[in-house]
Amino acid sequence: MITLPEIKKSFFVSLWFMFLTFPIMVVRVNPIEKAVEWRWKNLLLVGVGSFLLSFVWRYLFKRKEAGKKKEEAGYDSGAKSFFHIILAEPKIYKPFLIGIAFFALAFPFIFSIYQTNIMTTALIYVMLGLGLNIVVGLAGLLDLGYVAFYAVGAYSYALLNYHFGLSFWLALPIGAALGAFFGILLGFPVLRLRGDYLAIVTLGFGEIIRIILENWNEFSFGPSGIANIPRPGFLGIEFSLQGATTFMYFLMIVLTLFTVFVVNRLQNSRIGRAWIALREDEIACQAMGIDKTKTKLTAFALGATWAGMVGVVFAAKTTFINPASFTVWESIIILCIVVLGGMGSVIGVVFGALILILLPEYLRAFSEYRMLIFGAVLIIMMVFRPGGVISSVRRTYRFEGLTGKRDKTGI
Amino acid sequence: MLEVKNIETFYGNIQALKDVSIQVSEGEIITLIGANGAGKTTTLMSISGIVPPRFGEIYFMGKPIHKMSPNNIVSLGISQVPEGRRIFPYLTVLENLDMGAFLRNDTENIKRDMEYIFELFPLLAQRRRQPGGTLSGGEQQMLAISRAIMARPRLLLLDEPSLGLAPIIIRQIFDIITKINRENKTTIFLVEQNANLALKVANRGYVMENGRITISDSAQSLLSNDKVRKAYLGL
């Protein structure tokens, strides 16, 4: 039931929001006529809107609290989310997966080049997210300079092609290897750092790479960038623009599937378990005989490999790169993808990337408010689903005694 | 079995251990007692290689280990239960145990050892699927000890297993420690503040003050030593 104190609360919320949004929603200065427009109608809309939304907010909050209490009381069913139920039941998710596969295959033939291009970009971010997920989600090392490895990949293809005419297919593994190399290069100095300090050093590393690319004209052609990077051919076939876009799309689908496969395997491997142990407790991890140095370096190297590889694809897709594509903002978006999707969860990261990249594209109608919506979505997420859209469910060991089998279950 | 020879360990410029020498023979329970900040934990950290000593030597089964990395030391058969338990809070009890067996590949024996641990600590068997962080303090200590045993150590380093636990739980844990020592022939190096209890289960003891070993004797005579009685037993 709606009670008087609740109405009072909502009333104050709406007052507060009217006050906060006053400068952007009400006042508009018209510099040509040198007049100030007062749009009082907007104020009313904000007031009524936030008044009603505050009820929804409180309702959802209460439901979440109730769910938490249930969980503490020992009800298991309440803890599982809608997604996890779907994912746990092959009968439901198999047709679902097949549907997605057909949709993905037909996508470039149904939609325009523009749409296909957007989808390819989204897939690029899926791969970047999955790569960063290794470092941040699994090994628990906050890396704010991830975009540097992306830049390394992109420039390695662009420069190798410019100077030596190297093809895309040769550049792809080279870009990946260079990414891994730079990952280790960053890994060494930060071996002893954790948390905030690590974040700052990685942030600095990302900026160093960008600033070098921007200022070392003889090497990277500075801010003017490198143009006319060839698109990839396939078995000697040269594509038209339409064909190349479609080909790029399918290439990204294949690479993404490959990444998902490898990351999944890594997660459940020995090194994956070492990463998780490292994330949880460094000293205990050492006491268990896990080599801290090796574990951290492999996390950085394997994370960076994907960024390097995707960098090559990015350069080939846009055919032009300059340092402006590799700012801190990029790193932060990739980090948002991982956090929003669910740290350590592969499917979560895939969803996170699709949401964060596709949503702004389709919200162009509201482009003025894009950042506002973006921020609101992040806040709402962190309040209601702090583990991400699809939080990670690790494989847990089952142990049924000597006679039983020790099998792995979960997703 | 373990020979610590004149080690000196530093944290930056601060010297924590001064000329510490300790000997542990196979099958013993050795205890190191002392006040807060005496350097007991540092001694263990130096042995396990997490905070390596700057000077001095440590030999395990005749091999020098003072320059080895922690993972290599663990693989030789030294397993540590760190101070404050340090279990993996978001991993389940089973996964915590599995982490303890990280360096082992003999799946069959790992299974058998898990069974053994669940016999030793029936409470853990009940909670096998629960995340480690949701266990009580006593259960976490049991888990930390079990996790170390999963590595099948020859030498088990225990750092203050009684920390923050109720007397009845402490007694249970000490019973288990002696049981492990007897049944598996695991040598145990026990660091404790609870001198009374530690000296009762141990064969020999060392007393540490300000980073130096001041007294070393059999546990029996330490219990009746006047200085020890006054300073650590409160008698």
XYZ file of C-alpha atoms in Angstrom:
646
model
C 0.000 0.000 0.000
C 1.079 3.530 -0.626
C 1.380 5.338 2.641
C 1.622 8.998 3.511
C 5.317 8.955 4.436
C 6.078 7.318 1.111
C 4.203 10.006 -0.768
C 6.116 12.569 1.240
C 9.403 10.915 0.355
C 8.527 10.809 -3.329
C 7.486 14.410 -3.202
C 10.888 15.429 -1.903
C 12.584 13.262 -4.498
C 10.692 14.998 -7.244
C 11.534 18.406 -5.768
C 15.200 17.432 -5.682
C 15.147 16.245 -9.281
C 13.375 19.402 -10.436
C 16.095 21.408 -8.766
C 18.905 19.257 -10.227
C 17.617 19.312 -13.781
C 16.528 22.939 -13.699
C 19.514 24.309 -15.631
C 19.322 21.788 -18.437
C 15.599 21.177 -18.685
C 14.136 24.603 -18.070
C 16.520 27.368 -18.934
C 17.465 27.737 -22.567
C 19.493 30.673 -23.710
C 18.878 31.731 -27.238
C 22.034 33.571 -28.230
C 20.681 34.872 -31.510
C 17.696 36.689 -30.075
C 19.582 37.274 -26.851
C 16.659 35.967 -24.906
C 16.214 33.368 -22.207
C 13.530 30.817 -22.750
C 11.834 29.403 -19.663
C 10.345 26.003 -20.371
C 8.224 25.507 -17.294
C 6.383 22.628 -18.866
C 9.551 20.511 -18.727
C 9.831 21.198 -15.015
C 6.391 19.785 -14.503
C 7.243 16.704 -16.566
C 10.396 16.059 -14.575
C 8.495 16.519 -11.328
C 5.695 14.110 -12.180
C 8.073 11.638 -13.812
C 10.471 11.421 -10.897
C 7.550 11.304 -8.446
C 6.206 8.180 -10.141
C 9.603 6.625 -10.808
C 10.587 6.926 -7.175
C 7.745 4.549 -6.330
C 8.981 2.050 -8.892
C 12.501 2.420 -7.552
C 11.421 1.754 -3.990
C 9.302 -1.187 -5.032
C 12.221 -2.789 -6.866
C 14.522 -2.067 -3.975
C 12.168 -3.695 -1.524
C 11.873 -6.721 -3.732
C 15.638 -7.023 -3.910
C 15.964 -6.774 -0.136
C 13.275 -9.406 0.288
C 15.131 -11.654 -2.134
C 18.329 -11.214 -0.167
C 16.614 -12.140 3.081
C 15.154 -15.226 1.495
C 18.569 -16.209 0.278
C 20.011 -15.785 3.743
C 17.208 -17.863 5.179
C 18.329 -20.670 2.909
C 15.921 -20.604 -0.014
C 18.016 -21.454 -2.986
C 15.477 -20.811 -5.721
C 15.297 -17.097 -5.085
C 19.006 -16.698 -5.674
C 18.890 -17.896 -9.265
C 18.182 -15.281 -11.853
C 16.090 -15.658 -14.942
C 19.219 -15.971 -17.106
C 20.757 -18.668 -14.972
C 17.598 -20.745 -15.140
C 17.651 -20.517 -18.923
C 21.331 -21.335 -19.075
C 20.997 -24.326 -16.794
C 18.336 -25.986 -18.941
C 19.590 -27.335 -22.284
C 16.037 -27.816 -23.547
C 15.448 -24.098 -23.338
C 18.770 -22.689 -24.383
C 19.532 -25.033 -27.267
C 16.758 -23.819 -29.581
C 17.570 -20.347 -28.360
C 21.202 -20.766 -29.394
C 20.243 -22.210 -32.769
C 17.958 -19.235 -33.299
C 20.768 -16.830 -32.512
C 23.123 -18.711 -34.821
C 20.698 -18.446 -37.749
C 20.078 -14.807 -37.020
C 23.820 -14.139 -36.890
C 24.346 -15.937 -40.219
C 21.511 -14.141 -41.961
C 22.246 -10.744 -40.419
C 24.330 -9.162 -43.230
C 21.839 -10.344 -45.848
C 18.800 -8.946 -44.061
C 20.154 -5.621 -42.894
C 22.051 -2.821 -44.591
C 25.817 -2.351 -44.731
C 25.475 0.270 -42.032
C 23.859 -2.198 -39.642
C 26.409 -4.883 -40.466
C 29.184 -2.422 -39.755
C 27.723 -1.592 -36.359
C 27.402 -5.250 -35.553
C 31.040 -5.835 -36.511
C 32.047 -3.016 -34.169
C 29.986 -4.581 -31.410
C 31.734 -7.905 -31.996
C 35.095 -6.153 -31.791
C 34.103 -4.933 -28.355
C 32.887 -8.398 -27.402
C 36.399 -9.673 -28.046
C 38.002 -6.764 -26.233
C 35.678 -7.358 -23.291
C 36.505 -11.056 -23.206
C 40.211 -10.272 -23.256
C 39.968 -7.732 -20.463
C 37.769 -10.164 -18.579
C 40.785 -12.433 -18.195
C 42.776 -9.684 -16.500
C 40.036 -7.959 -14.498
C 37.375 -10.596 -14.033
C 39.463 -13.701 -13.477
C 42.807 -12.529 -12.145
C 41.325 -9.498 -10.365
C 43.919 -7.040 -11.692
C 42.309 -3.700 -12.457
C 43.725 -2.638 -15.817
C 42.813 0.835 -17.068
C 45.270 0.867 -19.940
C 43.881 -2.035 -21.892
C 43.368 0.068 -24.990
C 47.157 0.305 -25.375
C 47.285 -3.317 -26.539
C 44.459 -2.611 -28.962
C 46.554 0.239 -30.347
C 49.619 -2.011 -30.555
C 47.638 -4.485 -32.674
C 46.181 -1.839 -34.941
C 49.497 -0.066 -35.526
C 51.390 -3.296 -36.038
C 49.168 -4.155 -38.993
C 49.098 -0.606 -40.345
C 52.871 -0.123 -40.145
C 53.881 -3.604 -41.276
C 51.566 -3.227 -44.230
C 52.802 0.279 -45.045
C 56.499 -0.594 -44.909
C 56.602 -4.228 -45.941
C 53.239 -4.819 -47.558
C 52.382 -7.553 -45.075
C 48.941 -9.072 -45.606
C 46.153 -9.075 -43.047
C 46.425 -12.798 -42.437
C 50.104 -12.561 -41.563
C 49.537 -9.481 -39.438
C 46.814 -11.131 -37.374
C 49.097 -13.525 -35.462
C 51.885 -10.936 -35.383
C 49.520 -8.389 -33.845
C 48.420 -10.952 -31.278
C 52.010 -11.837 -30.429
C 52.999 -8.170 -30.116
C 49.986 -7.631 -27.872
C 51.151 -10.478 -25.633
C 54.686 -9.078 -25.646
C 53.488 -5.655 -24.536
C 51.268 -7.336 -21.952
C 54.352 -8.915 -20.393
C 56.190 -5.606 -20.730
C 53.475 -3.949 -18.663
C 53.217 -6.949 -16.359
C 56.804 -6.861 -15.097
C 56.829 -3.459 -13.409
C 53.381 -3.923 -11.874
C 54.014 -7.383 -10.426
C 54.084 -6.066 -6.895
C 51.180 -3.668 -7.245
C 47.551 -4.221 -6.434
C 44.292 -2.333 -6.485
C 44.471 1.436 -6.829
C 48.187 1.572 -7.514
C 47.910 -0.985 -10.262
C 45.024 0.962 -11.822
C 47.067 4.163 -11.881
C 50.156 2.552 -13.398
C 48.143 0.793 -16.105
C 46.329 4.050 -16.828
C 49.720 5.688 -17.260
C 50.902 2.887 -19.525
C 47.881 3.322 -21.781
C 48.540 7.042 -22.048
C 52.259 6.534 -22.723
C 51.481 4.361 -25.737
C 48.963 6.867 -27.057
C 51.277 9.836 -26.541
C 54.160 8.047 -28.235
C 51.926 7.308 -31.220
C 50.793 10.900 -31.280
C 54.224 12.509 -31.111
C 56.672 10.181 -32.781
C 55.957 11.385 -36.290
C 58.719 9.434 -38.042
C 57.400 6.207 -36.637
C 53.645 6.462 -36.511
C 52.839 9.531 -38.648
C 51.523 11.312 -35.549
C 47.977 12.590 -35.214
C 47.382 12.432 -38.952
C 47.387 8.647 -38.674
C 47.783 6.025 -41.355
C 45.285 5.801 -44.186
C 44.564 3.287 -46.943
C 45.043 0.208 -44.883
C 43.865 -2.640 -47.105
C 40.848 -4.706 -46.145
C 41.514 -8.407 -45.891
C 41.108 -10.553 -48.954
C 40.328 -14.215 -48.835
C 42.199 -16.765 -50.946
C 43.139 -14.031 -53.343
C 39.611 -12.745 -53.815
C 39.225 -8.985 -53.698
C 35.867 -7.884 -52.372
C 33.630 -4.987 -53.253
C 32.769 -2.641 -50.368
C 29.603 -4.579 -49.657
C 31.408 -7.894 -49.866
C 34.244 -6.683 -47.666
C 31.835 -5.532 -44.972
C 30.052 -8.853 -44.995
C 33.346 -10.693 -44.961
C 34.581 -8.595 -42.028
C 31.393 -9.437 -40.177
C 31.801 -13.167 -40.647
C 35.464 -12.959 -39.801
C 34.546 -11.292 -36.521
C 31.911 -13.953 -35.826
C 34.537 -16.666 -36.283
C 37.095 -14.840 -34.155
C 34.542 -14.181 -31.431
C 33.533 -17.832 -31.316
C 37.197 -18.774 -31.156
C 37.719 -16.335 -28.266
C 34.688 -17.599 -26.374
C 35.940 -21.149 -26.796
C 39.481 -20.391 -25.631
C 38.435 -18.182 -22.709
C 35.986 -20.821 -21.577
C 38.673 -23.473 -21.637
C 41.133 -21.194 -19.876
C 38.660 -20.444 -17.129
C 38.387 -24.067 -16.150
C 42.026 -24.920 -16.593
C 44.794 -25.058 -14.053
C 45.953 -21.551 -14.869
C 42.357 -20.327 -14.641
C 42.087 -21.695 -11.123
C 45.398 -20.068 -10.256
C 44.017 -16.724 -11.502
C 40.932 -17.077 -9.353
C 43.062 -17.958 -6.322
C 45.259 -14.946 -7.012
C 42.189 -12.716 -7.167
C 40.960 -13.967 -3.821
C 44.106 -13.926 -1.710
C 47.657 -13.348 -2.848
C 49.470 -14.704 0.202
C 47.306 -17.794 0.468
C 47.857 -18.299 -3.235
C 51.619 -18.335 -2.716
C 51.288 -20.618 0.274
C 49.485 -23.107 -1.990
C 52.513 -23.230 -4.239
C 51.113 -21.108 -7.037
C 53.786 -19.114 -8.840
C 52.583 -15.545 -8.419
C 54.890 -14.029 -11.018
C 54.026 -16.511 -13.717
C 50.311 -16.373 -12.992
C 50.154 -12.585 -13.158
C 52.252 -12.354 -16.292
C 50.191 -14.959 -18.140
C 47.034 -13.051 -17.186
C 48.433 -9.843 -18.638
C 49.869 -11.578 -21.692
C 46.781 -13.643 -22.525
C 44.494 -10.678 -21.932
C 46.573 -8.481 -24.208
C 46.754 -11.118 -26.956
C 43.076 -10.654 -27.787
C 43.377 -6.892 -27.809
C 46.320 -7.148 -30.196
C 44.406 -9.455 -32.502
C 41.287 -7.287 -32.500
C 43.470 -4.245 -33.106
C 44.534 -5.747 -36.431
C 40.908 -6.370 -37.356
C 39.984 -2.840 -36.337
C 42.685 -1.340 -38.559
C 41.530 -3.479 -41.462
C 37.893 -2.610 -40.902
C 38.228 1.165 -40.693
C 41.147 1.312 -43.181
C 42.356 4.366 -41.295
C 43.759 4.659 -37.803
C 45.099 7.487 -35.705
C 45.837 7.816 -31.992
C 42.458 9.426 -31.322
C 40.850 5.997 -31.487
C 42.838 4.807 -28.490
C 42.040 7.195 -25.662
C 41.414 6.361 -22.023
C 37.722 6.623 -22.730
C 37.991 3.450 -24.847
C 39.585 1.605 -21.916
C 36.814 2.753 -19.652
C 34.106 1.585 -22.035
C 35.747 -1.835 -22.237
C 35.952 -1.939 -18.452
C 32.274 -0.953 -18.253
C 31.451 -3.846 -20.574
C 33.174 -6.275 -18.233
C 31.691 -4.825 -15.043
C 28.203 -4.355 -16.453
C 28.103 -7.751 -18.105
C 29.365 -9.562 -15.046
C 32.974 -9.959 -14.034
C 34.358 -13.357 -14.851
C 31.297 -14.421 -16.826
C 31.781 -15.055 -20.529
C 28.124 -14.807 -21.550
C 27.759 -11.766 -19.339
C 30.581 -9.976 -21.121
C 29.096 -10.816 -24.517
C 25.776 -9.335 -23.440
C 27.469 -6.353 -21.836
C 29.321 -5.515 -25.031
C 26.222 -5.836 -27.184
C 24.213 -3.627 -24.836
C 26.848 -0.944 -24.365
C 27.805 -0.683 -28.029
C 24.477 -1.253 -29.731
C 22.373 0.783 -27.337
C 24.084 4.111 -28.052
C 23.881 3.397 -31.788
C 20.155 2.885 -31.668
C 19.663 5.726 -29.242
C 20.882 8.268 -31.749
C 17.433 9.824 -31.615
C 18.193 10.828 -28.052
C 21.821 11.607 -28.765
C 21.750 14.644 -26.476
C 20.831 12.458 -23.539
C 22.964 9.501 -24.484
C 25.479 10.012 -21.695
C 22.703 10.652 -19.223
C 21.030 7.360 -20.069
C 24.386 5.600 -20.046
C 25.118 6.869 -16.554
C 21.642 6.056 -15.296
C 21.884 2.498 -16.634
C 25.213 1.998 -14.883
C 23.876 3.280 -11.562
C 20.725 1.192 -11.763
C 22.811 -1.847 -12.616
C 25.123 -1.393 -9.680
C 22.208 -0.993 -7.293
C 20.084 -3.873 -8.474
C 22.541 -6.297 -9.985
C 25.982 -5.607 -8.586
C 27.304 -8.865 -10.008
C 26.551 -7.764 -13.576
C 23.706 -8.654 -15.949
C 24.690 -12.298 -15.880
C 26.950 -12.873 -12.946
C 29.541 -15.561 -13.220
C 28.673 -19.050 -12.129
C 31.874 -20.959 -11.783
C 32.117 -24.640 -12.272
C 32.134 -26.099 -8.845
C 33.477 -29.456 -7.919
C 31.251 -32.216 -6.824
C 32.733 -34.793 -4.619
C 30.720 -37.929 -4.069
C 33.236 -40.008 -2.226
C 35.575 -42.658 -3.507
C 32.963 -44.759 -5.238
C 31.203 -41.839 -6.885
C 32.540 -39.771 -9.706
C 34.170 -36.436 -9.191
C 32.513 -34.529 -11.948
C 32.157 -30.912 -12.841
C 28.802 -29.263 -12.966
C 27.470 -25.823 -13.561
C 27.636 -23.724 -16.631
C 64.921 -32.072 8.536
C 64.713 -28.299 8.600
C 67.709 -26.265 9.540
C 67.491 -22.499 9.849
C 70.968 -21.025 10.161
C 71.477 -17.475 11.396
C 68.869 -15.834 9.235
C 68.202 -12.106 9.272
C 65.030 -10.848 7.611
C 64.080 -7.267 6.834
C 60.930 -5.410 5.867
C 62.475 -2.557 3.909
C 64.946 -1.067 6.372
C 63.374 -2.558 9.430
C 65.042 -5.661 10.737
C 62.525 -8.210 11.935
C 64.753 -11.217 12.558
C 68.203 -11.108 14.116
C 70.419 -14.135 13.857
C 67.661 -16.720 14.156
C 68.628 -20.393 14.155
C 66.145 -23.217 14.501
C 66.365 -26.962 14.009
C 63.460 -29.275 13.372
C 63.881 -33.036 13.177
C 61.585 -35.423 11.361
C 58.314 -36.321 13.120
C 58.539 -33.651 15.814
C 56.122 -30.971 16.885
C 58.149 -27.839 17.409
C 56.671 -24.660 18.777
C 57.821 -21.087 18.568
C 56.285 -18.848 21.219
C 56.622 -15.159 21.881
C 54.787 -11.879 22.303
C 53.249 -9.775 19.553
C 55.829 -8.461 17.124
C 58.554 -10.824 18.289
C 59.072 -12.090 14.736
C 57.282 -15.419 14.900
C 55.247 -14.952 11.727
C 58.251 -13.485 9.941
C 60.213 -16.636 10.761
C 57.538 -18.726 9.057
C 57.338 -16.364 6.097
C 61.113 -16.650 5.706
C 60.974 -20.425 5.735
C 58.161 -20.552 3.177
C 59.959 -18.009 1.006
C 57.216 -15.381 0.915
C 59.492 -12.937 2.756
C 62.949 -14.352 1.987
C 65.777 -13.699 4.466
C 68.468 -11.212 3.505
C 71.270 -13.086 5.255
C 71.662 -16.624 6.519
C 70.714 -20.012 5.174
C 67.789 -22.394 5.389
C 68.142 -26.084 4.559
C 65.283 -28.516 4.064
C 66.222 -32.204 3.773
C 69.744 -31.037 3.114
C 68.744 -28.713 0.265
C 69.280 -24.960 0.503
C 65.872 -23.283 0.130
C 66.567 -19.707 1.220
C 66.909 -18.548 -2.383
C 64.002 -20.531 -3.770
C 60.644 -19.058 -4.778
C 57.617 -19.960 -2.604
C 56.096 -22.313 -5.175
C 59.274 -24.378 -5.394
C 59.458 -24.564 -1.610
C 55.884 -25.827 -1.446
C 56.702 -28.452 -4.055
C 59.503 -29.737 -1.805
C 56.906 -30.518 0.854
C 56.617 -27.470 3.086
C 53.068 -26.297 3.449
C 51.946 -23.233 5.354
C 48.745 -22.310 7.144
C 49.021 -18.530 7.039
C 48.183 -16.307 9.975
C 44.542 -15.271 10.064
C 43.567 -18.360 8.068
C 43.383 -16.661 4.649
C 41.033 -19.117 3.043
C 39.619 -18.189 -0.378
C 36.320 -16.568 0.627
C 34.403 -16.928 -2.636
C 35.523 -20.456 -3.427
C 33.588 -23.334 -1.942
C 35.074 -25.592 0.714
C 35.799 -28.222 -1.939
C 37.477 -25.732 -4.225
C 39.554 -24.436 -1.346
C 40.744 -27.970 -0.694
C 41.385 -28.455 -4.378
C 43.574 -25.347 -4.379
C 45.617 -26.947 -1.618
C 46.377 -29.800 -4.001
C 47.351 -27.375 -6.773
C 50.798 -28.857 -7.322
C 49.613 -32.458 -7.280
C 48.441 -34.456 -10.266
C 47.462 -37.765 -8.683
C 43.689 -37.451 -8.897
C 43.003 -40.732 -7.124
C 45.082 -39.833 -4.108
C 43.634 -36.345 -3.959
C 40.212 -37.956 -3.684
C 41.421 -40.197 -0.924
C 42.932 -37.270 0.940
C 39.669 -35.363 0.711
C 37.896 -38.325 2.244
C 40.478 -38.376 5.011
C 39.914 -34.694 5.681
C 36.173 -35.124 5.843
C 36.731 -37.867 8.404
C 38.995 -35.562 10.351
C 36.566 -32.637 10.149
C 33.004 -33.908 9.663
C 31.811 -30.307 9.905
C 33.602 -29.452 6.670
C 31.950 -32.359 4.879
C 28.571 -30.874 5.706
C 29.602 -27.523 4.332
C 31.495 -28.715 1.284
C 29.466 -26.647 -1.180
C 29.403 -23.491 0.889
C 31.698 -20.580 0.022
C 34.620 -20.470 2.446
C 33.769 -16.950 3.549
C 30.460 -18.072 5.040
C 32.091 -20.478 7.478
C 32.588 -19.606 11.135
C 36.047 -18.747 12.445
C 36.679 -22.227 13.795
C 35.511 -23.883 10.591
C 37.694 -21.540 8.563
C 40.697 -22.549 10.655
C 39.852 -26.191 10.080
C 39.575 -25.473 6.376
C 42.909 -23.642 6.351
C 44.622 -26.584 8.030
C 42.912 -29.073 5.707
C 43.902 -27.042 2.683
C 47.527 -27.185 3.773
C 47.316 -30.942 4.357
C 45.977 -31.397 0.821
C 49.473 -30.596 -0.410
C 50.690 -33.714 1.463
C 53.401 -31.789 3.231
C 56.328 -33.324 5.046
C 56.574 -30.200 7.142
C 53.464 -28.261 8.131
C 53.925 -24.658 9.211
C 51.056 -23.506 11.417
C 50.727 -19.818 12.201
C 48.609 -19.137 15.279
C 45.826 -21.624 14.773
C 44.183 -20.440 18.001
C 43.779 -16.858 16.797
C 40.348 -15.489 17.683
C 38.779 -18.847 18.513
C 36.789 -20.055 21.503
C 38.723 -22.265 23.989
C 36.695 -25.366 23.150
C 37.392 -24.995 19.433
C 41.068 -24.365 20.118
C 41.221 -27.626 22.037
C 39.607 -29.494 19.116
C 42.052 -27.993 16.674
C 45.042 -28.876 18.815
C 43.760 -32.443 19.129
C 43.619 -32.635 15.352
C 47.118 -31.222 15.048
C 48.553 -33.941 17.254
C 46.511 -36.508 15.362
C 47.928 -35.360 12.033
C 51.405 -35.543 13.506
C 50.888 -39.082 14.770
C 48.950 -40.581 11.864
C 50.751 -39.070 8.883
C 54.169 -38.589 10.448
C 53.908 -34.958 9.418
C 56.444 -32.773 11.124
C 54.774 -29.716 12.584
C 56.187 -26.268 13.205
C 53.699 -24.426 15.379
C 53.810 -20.698 16.020
C 51.629 -19.689 18.934
C 50.800 -16.971 21.399
C 48.896 -19.424 23.542
C 52.123 -20.731 25.079
C 50.493 -23.025 27.583
C 48.631 -25.074 25.000
C 51.418 -25.020 22.468
C 53.986 -26.315 24.943
C 51.645 -29.081 26.021
C 51.397 -30.589 22.539
C 54.949 -29.840 21.409
C 58.126 -31.861 21.905
C 60.447 -28.898 21.903
C 60.013 -25.160 21.992
C 61.767 -21.924 21.125
C 61.048 -18.595 22.798
C 61.375 -15.495 20.693
C 61.832 -11.897 21.841
C 62.437 -8.854 19.650
C 63.484 -10.901 16.668
C 65.919 -13.127 18.566
C 65.623 -16.640 19.882
C 66.239 -16.268 23.610
C 65.514 -19.731 25.002
C 65.330 -23.146 23.399
C 64.558 -26.255 25.348
C 62.261 -29.249 25.560
C 58.610 -28.340 26.002
C 58.561 -29.941 29.433
C 61.352 -27.850 30.862
C 60.023 -24.681 29.180
C 56.730 -25.227 30.984
C 58.587 -25.278 34.286
C 61.065 -22.530 33.355
C 60.520 -19.585 35.705
C 61.094 -16.895 33.118
C 58.727 -18.505 30.646
C 56.137 -19.085 33.331
C 56.191 -15.443 34.297
C 56.282 -13.910 30.845
C 54.095 -16.224 28.776
C 52.054 -18.412 31.047
C 50.983 -15.719 33.489
C 51.805 -17.853 36.495
